[in-house]
Amino acid sequence: MHFSPAPLHIPDGFLSIVISIVCWVITIITLSLAISKTNKALGEKQVPLMGVMAAFIFAAQMINFPVAGGTSGHLLGGALAAIVLGPWAAMLVMTAVVAVQALLFQDGGLLVMGANILNMGLVTAAIGYGLYRAVAGQSKAVRLSVAGVAAWLSVMAGALLTSLQLWLSGTSQLGIVIPAMLGVHALIGLGEALITVAALSFILQSRPDLLGEGSESAKGGRGWIVSGGIIALVVVLLSPLASADPDGLERVAINMGFIDAGQSAPYSIIPDYTLPFLGETAASTIVAGVIGIIVVGAVVLLIGRGMKAKA
Amino acid sequence: MHFDAFDRYHEKASFLHRLDPRVKTLVTVVYIVSNALLPDGAWLAFVFAWLFLIAVNLLSQLGIGYTFKRSIVALPFALIAITVLFSIPGTPLFSFQLFMSNLTITDAGLLRFVSILIRSWLSVQMAILLVAVTRFPDLIHALEHLKVPAILTTIIAFLYRYLFVLTDEVFRLIRARESRSAAAAGNRSGGGVFWRAKVAGNMAGQLFLRSYERSDRIYNAMLSRGYAGHLYTLNPHEMKPRDYYVTAFAIGVVFIVQILGRL
C-alpha cells in the first residue's frame, strides 16, 4: 500500500557518522530559519493547514501512472509543495513527510534523517520555488513549463546530493553511483515534472486564487530566485561533470580533505585515548564542517538580503 | 480505512510497551549512532550488538524473529553499496567478467560491504522495534519532550491523523480512474504516456483541492471545540525509576559494544 517514490530514502548504516552529522547541522539550521519565518508569517490557522498538506503530499505519492514495462511514474512532491505553499512552509511539510516515512515505515533511517530531509525536502523546495518565483507574473505557459523544469531539476538535485553523500561516506564508488543515480532519476524526474505541471494547471484552472498574487505561495522573497537558481545551476553544471569525469571530482575531494573527513574520522573519534581534535583526520573533518557551514551561511545571507530588499 | 491502518504498533503488555517513550526513542537513537561508530569488521561488537537486539526482541513479547522478518525493507538499498566490493584496494579474492569489464572483489572491499550491511541491518531492526512497541502519538509526544520544535511535532501529528483520510481519498480517485479505463480485449486502455501522466497530475491537483478545503473544515471544527494553537494529551509521560535504570543499562551496553569494537 505504501509506496516509496524514489530510491532516495537512505537507511541507517549507509552514511558515515560525520556525513550524517554535517547533514543534520545543515538541516537544523535551515529548519530553524523556516520555523521562525513561518511563525512570523502564519497564524495558528496555518498549522492545521500544513499538517493536512503534509498528509496530502504523503497520499499524493501513492498516485501513479503506468509508463512502460511494468514501471510507473510517481510524485515526490517537494517542488509542487513549494510552489503551492511557499518555500518555508513546504520545507516544514516535506520534513514531516520524511520523518513519518522514517518513523512509521522505516523508509529511511533515523541518524541519516538529516540527510534525507536535506535531499528530499529542503533542496527540492528551494529549487522548485526559486525557479517558479523567477517567472512570477509571466504567462501561464511560461510558468507551467518552468515549474516542470524545476520539478525535474529538484529530483536530479536530490539524486546528486544522495550520491555525493554515499560516496563521501565510502559506501559507493563515485564513477558508478553518479551515472546510475542520475540516469534513473532523469526518468523519475520526468514523471515528477509531468505530474507537477498537470496538477498545477488543474489548480490554476479551478482555484486560481490559491496561486495568485497575495497567496501564501507568492510571499517568499526574491532571494529565493537567487538561491534556487544557484542550487539549480550547481546541479546542471556538476551532474555532467561528475558523470563524465568522476576521477577529476574525486581528486578534488581528496585534495580538499572531504574524503578523509567523511570516511576515516568516525573511527578516530575515540582513538587510543588521544585528543581527537589534534588528529589529522579530525582536523579535516572540522574543515569540511566549516566549509559546509560557510556555504549554508552564504545561502542564508542571500535569502535574508533578498527578503529585506523586498520588505 | 481505519485510523490505525498504517500503524506498526502491536498491542501487548510487555516490559518494553510500558517503558517511557522518551527512553525508547533515546535508546534507539543511541544504539543506531553506536552502530555507525563501529569500525569495519568489528565482528565481536556486531555480535554483541545483535545479542542486545535479540534480548530486546524477547522482552517485547513479539517473537524473536519479528524484527528480522520486517527488516527486509531496507535490503534493496544494499545495491547502492555493492560497488565497494570492487573499488577498495586489497588482496583479490576472485574476479569475473561482466559487460566486458574485469571486476575483482577484494578482501577489503568485501569486509567493508558486509560491515555496511550489518550496521544497517541492526539499526533498521531497532527502529522497527521502536514503532512496534510505542504508539505513534506517544512517539510524537516523546519527540516534543526531546525538544523537537512544537510546530514540527504538530504538523507530524496532523499528518498522522489525516493520512488515512487522504489515502481513502486517493483510493477513491484511483477507483474512479480504473472504472473509466475499460478496454476491449486485446487493446490497451487510455492514451499515450503523456496523456496518462496528465490524468495522474489532474488527480494530484484534485487531491490537493480536496485536502485544502478539508483543512478549512477541520480548522473550523477544531476552533468550535476550543483549539487555541496547542494540542494536549491525556497521557502525560512520567519518568519512573525503572526508566532511568533501563536508560543507564542500555547506555552501558552500548559503551561495552564500543569498547569491544576497538579491542
XYZ file of C-alpha atoms in Angstrom:
574
model
C 0.000 0.000 0.000
C 2.655 2.463 0.971
C 4.979 3.367 -1.840
C 8.409 4.870 -1.526
C 8.669 7.139 -4.514
C 12.329 7.044 -5.372
C 15.455 5.308 -4.143
C 16.398 8.429 -2.215
C 15.491 7.212 1.267
C 18.896 6.322 2.696
C 18.663 3.729 5.504
C 20.825 3.884 8.620
C 24.266 2.384 8.202
C 24.905 3.674 4.704
C 26.221 7.106 5.658
C 29.208 7.680 7.894
C 28.554 9.443 11.177
C 30.410 12.583 10.123
C 28.388 12.992 6.936
C 25.196 12.278 8.903
C 26.028 14.967 11.439
C 27.076 17.542 8.831
C 23.746 16.964 7.052
C 21.832 17.259 10.345
C 23.557 20.579 11.073
C 22.646 21.993 7.655
C 19.087 20.682 8.000
C 18.618 22.039 11.529
C 19.909 25.493 10.589
C 17.601 25.658 7.586
C 14.631 24.330 9.536
C 15.056 26.772 12.410
C 15.053 29.533 9.850
C 11.928 28.031 8.280
C 10.229 27.793 11.675
C 10.978 31.381 12.638
C 9.835 32.626 9.225
C 6.590 30.642 9.268
C 5.879 31.547 12.883
C 6.128 35.190 11.890
C 4.219 34.952 8.667
C 1.469 32.491 9.505
C -1.325 32.426 12.043
C -2.353 29.442 14.139
C -4.683 28.514 11.305
C -1.745 27.592 9.121
C -0.547 24.773 11.335
C -3.556 22.507 10.687
C -3.307 23.524 7.025
C 0.338 22.475 6.848
C -0.434 19.230 8.657
C -3.162 18.307 6.194
C -0.905 19.386 3.328
C 1.781 17.031 4.631
C -0.784 14.238 4.570
C -1.665 15.381 1.043
C 1.948 15.033 -0.152
C 2.147 11.631 1.504
C -1.090 10.475 -0.141
C -0.240 12.068 -3.492
C 2.911 9.930 -3.615
C 0.596 6.926 -3.984
C -0.894 8.251 -7.234
C 0.887 6.598 -10.123
C 0.598 6.241 -13.858
C 1.868 3.318 -15.921
C 4.838 4.203 -18.120
C 6.111 1.059 -19.817
C 7.136 -2.462 -18.950
C 5.553 -2.504 -15.511
C 7.250 0.670 -14.341
C 5.234 3.661 -13.266
C 5.623 7.374 -12.710
C 5.262 8.892 -9.264
C 5.372 12.162 -7.432
C 7.991 13.153 -4.862
C 6.230 16.441 -4.282
C 8.900 18.824 -2.996
C 8.651 21.246 -5.921
C 4.848 21.097 -6.044
C 4.600 21.758 -2.302
C 6.963 24.729 -2.578
C 5.012 26.239 -5.459
C 1.580 25.967 -3.818
C 2.539 26.535 -0.155
C 5.565 28.798 -0.378
C 9.137 27.676 0.326
C 9.345 27.780 4.123
C 6.033 26.033 4.706
C 6.930 23.456 2.062
C 10.188 22.691 3.861
C 8.322 22.003 7.110
C 5.728 19.924 5.293
C 8.360 17.839 3.484
C 10.278 17.398 6.748
C 7.155 15.964 8.367
C 6.662 13.631 5.400
C 10.238 12.343 5.524
C 10.072 11.994 9.312
C 6.880 9.938 9.217
C 8.219 7.784 6.401
C 11.231 7.005 8.551
C 9.426 6.635 11.892
C 6.345 4.767 10.767
C 7.577 2.805 7.755
C 11.355 2.592 8.277
C 11.627 4.189 4.866
C 14.911 5.948 5.517
C 16.923 5.848 8.733
C 16.926 7.982 11.883
C 20.572 9.008 12.142
C 20.594 9.777 8.410
C 17.232 11.566 8.546
C 19.024 14.914 8.376
C 20.446 13.898 5.004
C 17.098 12.567 3.793
C 15.301 15.775 4.786
C 18.008 17.815 3.078
C 17.856 15.777 -0.143
C 14.120 15.331 -0.472
C 12.675 18.303 1.370
C 14.928 21.327 1.562
C 16.791 21.296 -1.736
C 13.716 20.287 -3.737
C 11.684 23.100 -2.183
C 14.427 25.683 -2.763
C 14.834 24.768 -6.437
C 11.105 24.356 -7.054
C 10.210 27.689 -5.510
C 13.249 29.654 -6.672
C 12.773 28.863 -10.338
C 8.990 29.269 -10.228
C 9.307 32.598 -8.407
C 11.660 33.869 -11.099
C 8.857 33.800 -13.664
C 6.055 35.139 -11.430
C 3.792 37.370 -13.482
C 4.726 35.733 -16.774
C 2.200 33.947 -18.935
C 0.665 30.698 -17.749
C 2.522 28.638 -20.344
C 5.891 30.015 -19.210
C 5.109 29.446 -15.530
C 3.974 25.884 -16.123
C 6.968 24.932 -18.218
C 9.363 26.461 -15.697
C 7.545 24.538 -12.957
C 8.146 21.352 -14.952
C 11.844 22.087 -15.361
C 12.075 22.947 -11.673
C 10.374 19.675 -10.695
C 12.787 17.685 -12.864
C 15.805 19.552 -11.506
C 14.623 19.114 -7.919
C 14.639 15.340 -8.327
C 18.046 15.471 -10.007
C 19.401 17.633 -7.178
C 18.137 15.124 -4.622
C 19.772 12.270 -6.520
C 23.043 14.158 -6.917
C 23.200 15.027 -3.218
C 22.376 11.450 -2.234
C 25.154 10.129 -4.482
C 27.673 12.592 -3.115
C 26.788 11.713 0.485
C 27.084 7.986 -0.226
C 30.400 8.492 -1.940
C 31.830 10.731 0.790
C 30.787 8.084 3.327
C 32.753 5.486 1.399
C 29.632 3.472 0.631
C 29.667 3.798 -3.146
C 32.126 4.412 -5.885
C 31.627 7.817 -7.467
C 32.141 6.619 -11.029
C 29.224 4.207 -10.687
C 26.830 5.801 -8.237
C 26.567 9.173 -10.024
C 25.714 7.890 -13.508
C 23.421 5.223 -12.031
C 21.501 7.547 -9.705
C 21.308 10.436 -12.161
C 20.327 8.122 -15.007
C 17.468 6.558 -13.066
C 16.328 9.886 -11.673
C 16.409 11.625 -15.047
C 13.469 9.328 -15.868
C 11.829 9.508 -12.443
C 12.163 13.300 -12.697
C 10.232 13.260 -15.980
C 7.285 11.637 -14.201
C 7.639 14.210 -11.434
C 7.680 17.062 -13.944
C 4.636 15.813 -15.874
C 2.533 15.276 -12.726
C 3.612 18.613 -11.227
C 2.728 20.532 -14.384
C -0.635 18.788 -14.783
C -1.513 19.272 -11.121
C -0.572 22.962 -11.249
C -2.532 23.574 -14.413
C -5.525 21.856 -12.805
C -5.244 24.080 -9.719
C -4.779 27.199 -11.884
C -7.989 26.346 -13.717
C -10.177 25.525 -10.749
C -8.791 27.645 -7.883
C -6.500 30.306 -9.400
C -6.846 32.306 -6.157
C -4.659 29.764 -4.355
C -1.714 30.565 -6.620
C -2.368 34.237 -7.376
C -0.788 37.418 -6.061
C -1.090 37.739 -2.298
C -1.418 33.985 -1.811
C 0.861 32.085 0.548
C 2.952 30.923 -2.361
C 3.702 34.459 -3.503
C 5.038 35.542 -0.119
C 8.568 34.194 -0.443
C 11.204 36.845 -1.011
C 13.069 37.400 -4.223
C 16.166 35.973 -2.552
C 14.686 32.593 -3.363
C 15.246 33.234 -7.037
C 18.950 33.652 -6.367
C 19.357 30.695 -4.015
C 17.101 28.370 -6.012
C 18.873 29.463 -9.180
C 22.305 28.835 -7.685
C 21.423 25.330 -6.498
C 19.852 24.550 -9.865
C 22.948 25.846 -11.639
C 25.210 23.709 -9.446
C 23.139 20.632 -10.335
C 23.228 21.483 -14.024
C 26.979 22.063 -14.019
C 28.066 19.380 -11.589
C 25.993 16.481 -12.938
C 27.586 16.213 -16.391
C 30.998 16.983 -14.928
C 30.663 14.278 -12.298
C 29.286 11.778 -14.799
C 31.941 12.447 -17.405
C 34.916 12.816 -15.097
C 34.301 11.212 -11.707
C 38.033 10.783 -11.188
C 38.511 14.522 -11.508
C 35.903 15.210 -8.849
C 37.378 12.524 -6.649
C 40.833 14.089 -6.936
C 39.474 17.496 -5.955
C 37.724 15.959 -2.966
C 40.833 14.119 -1.863
C 42.920 17.263 -2.213
C 40.445 19.232 -0.139
C 40.205 16.534 2.522
C 36.495 15.808 2.054
C 37.076 12.101 1.608
C 39.118 11.766 4.781
C 36.540 13.796 6.613
C 33.709 11.540 5.514
C 35.339 8.164 5.839
C 38.158 7.909 8.317
C 37.059 10.263 11.043
C 34.312 8.070 12.549
C 36.911 5.587 13.648
C 39.151 8.199 15.189
C 36.566 9.988 17.280
C 37.644 7.853 20.211
C 41.179 6.886 19.233
C 43.648 5.437 21.746
C 42.924 7.975 24.460
C 44.486 10.795 22.452
C 42.757 14.071 21.908
C 40.821 13.573 18.678
C 40.955 17.229 17.708
C 44.699 17.049 17.171
C 44.439 14.221 14.689
C 44.843 14.974 11.026
C 41.568 13.348 10.022
C 39.612 15.191 12.684
C 41.119 18.469 11.514
C 39.918 17.792 8.021
C 36.504 16.920 9.407
C 36.327 20.313 11.001
C 37.456 21.948 7.777
C 34.714 20.118 5.915
C 32.179 21.124 8.540
C 33.292 24.746 8.409
C 33.082 24.791 4.626
C 29.571 23.349 4.854
C 28.518 25.955 7.374
C 30.036 28.758 5.279
C 28.096 27.568 2.249
C 24.858 27.415 4.241
C 25.601 30.780 5.799
C 26.132 32.330 2.375
C 22.853 30.927 1.096
C 21.016 32.089 4.227
C 22.574 35.545 3.925
C 21.479 35.790 0.300
C 17.962 34.777 1.247
C 17.874 37.248 4.119
C 19.166 40.081 1.975
C 16.571 39.279 -0.659
C 13.810 39.325 1.937
C 14.984 42.626 3.354
C 15.126 44.140 -0.120
C 11.554 43.080 -0.680
C 10.335 44.356 2.660
C -9.990 2.588 6.251
C -9.414 2.551 9.973
C -7.354 5.337 11.527
C -4.540 2.975 12.520
C -4.334 1.225 9.158
C -0.713 2.328 8.794
C 0.325 1.608 12.351
C 3.004 -0.919 13.094
C 2.108 -0.855 16.772
C 1.362 -4.199 18.376
C -0.804 -4.206 21.463
C 0.974 -6.178 24.180
C 1.610 -5.634 27.846
C 5.323 -6.270 27.765
C 8.051 -4.531 29.723
C 9.035 -2.559 26.643
C 5.498 -1.387 25.959
C 5.305 0.078 29.458
C 8.593 1.975 29.221
C 8.506 5.730 28.782
C 8.522 6.565 25.050
C 11.351 9.054 25.619
C 13.559 6.274 26.928
C 12.732 4.027 23.997
C 13.404 6.784 21.465
C 16.657 7.789 23.124
C 17.954 4.229 23.416
C 17.074 3.537 19.773
C 18.965 6.618 18.591
C 21.962 5.849 20.825
C 22.030 2.279 19.514
C 21.942 3.458 15.890
C 24.683 6.035 16.498
C 26.761 3.330 18.174
C 26.378 1.084 15.125
C 27.500 3.902 12.866
C 30.574 4.452 15.062
C 31.731 0.814 14.917
C 34.712 0.242 12.616
C 34.572 -2.182 9.687
C 34.983 -5.792 10.691
C 34.342 -5.308 14.411
C 32.776 -8.764 14.482
C 32.737 -9.173 18.264
C 30.976 -5.833 18.681
C 28.497 -6.666 15.908
C 27.647 -9.953 17.600
C 27.253 -8.266 20.968
C 25.006 -5.554 19.486
C 22.985 -8.292 17.800
C 22.602 -10.186 21.086
C 21.316 -6.977 22.687
C 18.809 -6.686 19.853
C 17.658 -10.274 20.390
C 17.293 -9.697 24.114
C 15.177 -6.611 23.499
C 13.145 -8.563 20.959
C 12.457 -11.209 23.601
C 11.413 -8.547 26.097
C 8.896 -7.160 23.640
C 6.900 -10.445 23.509
C 6.589 -10.004 19.749
C 8.525 -13.137 18.960
C 12.221 -13.414 18.409
C 12.002 -13.198 14.629
C 9.615 -10.245 14.474
C 12.084 -7.510 13.581
C 14.076 -9.879 11.387
C 11.059 -10.529 9.169
C 10.336 -6.858 8.777
C 13.973 -5.814 8.292
C 13.868 -6.915 4.654
C 12.522 -3.443 3.739
C 15.981 -1.909 3.737
C 17.507 -4.667 1.632
C 17.135 -3.138 -1.863
C 19.329 -0.247 -0.822
C 22.256 -2.667 -0.408
C 22.596 -2.444 -4.192
C 23.969 1.066 -3.720
C 26.872 -0.214 -1.644
C 27.790 -3.058 -3.986
C 30.449 -1.009 -5.740
C 32.686 -1.004 -2.654
C 33.262 -4.697 -3.330
C 35.433 -3.760 -6.287
C 36.638 -0.280 -5.511
C 38.690 -0.696 -2.338
C 42.236 -1.862 -2.976
C 43.203 -5.104 -1.231
C 44.047 -8.723 -1.848
C 41.967 -10.002 -4.788
C 39.587 -12.802 -3.782
C 38.192 -13.621 -7.182
C 37.438 -11.806 -10.404
C 34.898 -12.267 -13.157
C 33.787 -10.744 -16.439
C 30.715 -8.539 -16.582
C 29.727 -6.367 -19.529
C 33.220 -6.693 -20.966
C 34.905 -5.278 -17.883
C 37.056 -7.145 -15.430
C 35.717 -6.981 -11.894
C 37.842 -8.072 -8.975
C 36.417 -8.499 -5.500
C 38.994 -7.632 -2.856
C 39.066 -8.767 0.759
C 38.994 -5.164 1.982
C 36.029 -4.428 -0.267
C 34.139 -7.478 0.970
C 34.876 -6.534 4.582
C 33.503 -3.048 4.061
C 30.427 -4.248 2.170
C 29.485 -6.797 4.829
C 30.109 -4.261 7.601
C 27.832 -1.685 5.963
C 25.075 -4.284 5.616
C 25.381 -5.435 9.228
C 25.341 -1.879 10.593
C 22.294 -1.044 8.518
C 20.524 -4.307 9.342
C 20.973 -3.906 13.109
C 19.880 -0.252 13.036
C 16.777 -0.879 10.946
C 15.640 -3.650 13.292
C 15.905 -1.423 16.353
C 13.843 1.275 14.606
C 11.250 -1.340 13.651
C 11.038 -2.473 17.251
C 10.626 1.111 18.470
C 7.427 1.671 16.487
C 6.161 -1.840 17.239
C 6.162 -1.201 20.991
C 5.304 2.529 21.026
C 2.017 4.104 19.936
C 2.676 6.748 17.305
C 1.006 9.593 19.263
C 3.232 8.648 22.224
C 6.245 8.780 19.934
C 5.290 12.288 18.784
C 4.822 13.263 22.419
C 8.278 11.911 23.205
C 9.762 13.972 20.352
C 8.161 17.054 21.899
C 9.834 16.291 25.220
C 13.107 15.749 23.400
C 12.888 19.377 22.198
C 11.735 18.876 18.641
C 10.001 22.213 17.834
C 6.254 22.179 18.542
C 5.353 23.326 15.042
C 7.026 20.245 13.571
C 5.520 17.764 16.021
C 2.089 19.330 15.468
C 2.451 19.006 11.693
C 3.539 15.398 12.158
C 0.568 14.753 14.448
C -1.816 16.163 11.837
C -0.093 14.205 9.100
C -0.556 11.033 11.104
C -4.156 11.884 11.956
C -5.284 12.650 8.378
C -3.070 10.289 6.458
C -5.675 7.540 6.354
C -8.426 10.013 5.376
C -6.476 11.279 2.381
C -5.350 7.768 1.490
C -9.018 6.834 1.285
C -9.422 9.846 -0.978
C -6.579 8.585 -3.201
C -8.170 5.154 -3.400
C -11.457 6.756 -4.462
C -9.624 8.694 -7.193
C -7.797 5.563 -8.373
C -11.024 3.537 -8.357
C -12.723 6.262 -10.393
C -9.885 6.204 -12.915
C -9.979 2.423 -13.174
C -13.738 2.305 -13.614
C -13.381 4.690 -16.576
C -10.418 2.884 -18.114
C -12.133 -0.070 -19.719
C -10.586 -1.544 -22.853
C -11.747 -4.044 -25.469
C -9.965 -7.388 -25.243
C -6.528 -7.199 -26.798
C -6.488 -3.414 -26.806
C -4.730 -1.085 -24.451
C -6.815 1.362 -22.496
C -6.047 5.039 -22.335
C -3.798 7.249 -24.419
C -0.052 7.681 -24.503
C 2.324 8.214 -21.612
C 1.791 11.978 -21.622
C -1.956 11.613 -21.516
C -1.695 9.166 -18.623
C 0.694 11.484 -16.790
C -1.785 14.301 -17.274
C -4.560 12.191 -15.755
C -2.331 11.403 -12.757
C -1.485 15.092 -12.449
C -5.150 16.054 -12.527
C -5.743 13.514 -9.776
C -2.973 15.067 -7.701
C -4.453 18.536 -8.302
C -7.899 17.284 -7.378
C -6.492 15.695 -4.236
C -4.794 18.982 -3.361
C -8.027 20.954 -3.640
C -9.965 18.388 -1.611
C -7.261 18.400 1.067
C -7.112 22.182 1.114
C -10.839 22.547 1.538
C -10.873 19.772 4.106
C -8.225 21.547 6.158
C -10.536 24.583 6.289
C -13.368 22.471 7.649
C -11.023 20.774 10.105
C -9.771 24.093 11.388
C -13.287 25.413 11.900
C -14.311 22.224 13.662
C -11.275 22.478 15.915
C -11.983 26.118 16.724
C -15.514 25.235 17.719
C -14.067 22.679 20.134
C -11.720 25.173 21.738
C -8.466 24.836 19.768
C -6.082 27.650 20.666
C -2.922 26.604 18.873
C -1.844 23.703 21.098
C -2.550 20.009 21.177
C -2.998 18.438 24.594
C -2.515 14.865 25.659
C -4.440 12.848 28.196
C -1.418 10.649 28.561
C 1.244 12.675 30.381
C 4.529 10.831 30.493
C 6.349 10.489 33.755
C 9.794 9.031 34.153
C 9.755 6.218 36.719
C 12.860 4.803 38.428
C 12.602 1.852 36.043
C 13.001 4.189 33.076
C 16.221 5.603 34.475
C 17.623 2.115 35.159
C 16.851 0.984 31.625
C 18.471 4.080 30.114
C 21.604 3.592 32.208
C 21.740 -0.117 31.393
C 21.302 0.419 27.654
C 23.958 3.113 27.541
C 26.251 0.750 29.461
C 25.662 -1.966 26.866
C 26.393 0.459 24.040
C 29.571 1.509 25.826
C 30.718 -2.120 26.068
C 29.903 -2.593 22.367
C 32.082 0.395 21.538
C 34.970 -0.952 23.620
C 34.640 -4.400 22.033
C 34.698 -2.748 18.629
C 38.033 -1.128 19.356
C 39.889 -4.006 21.030
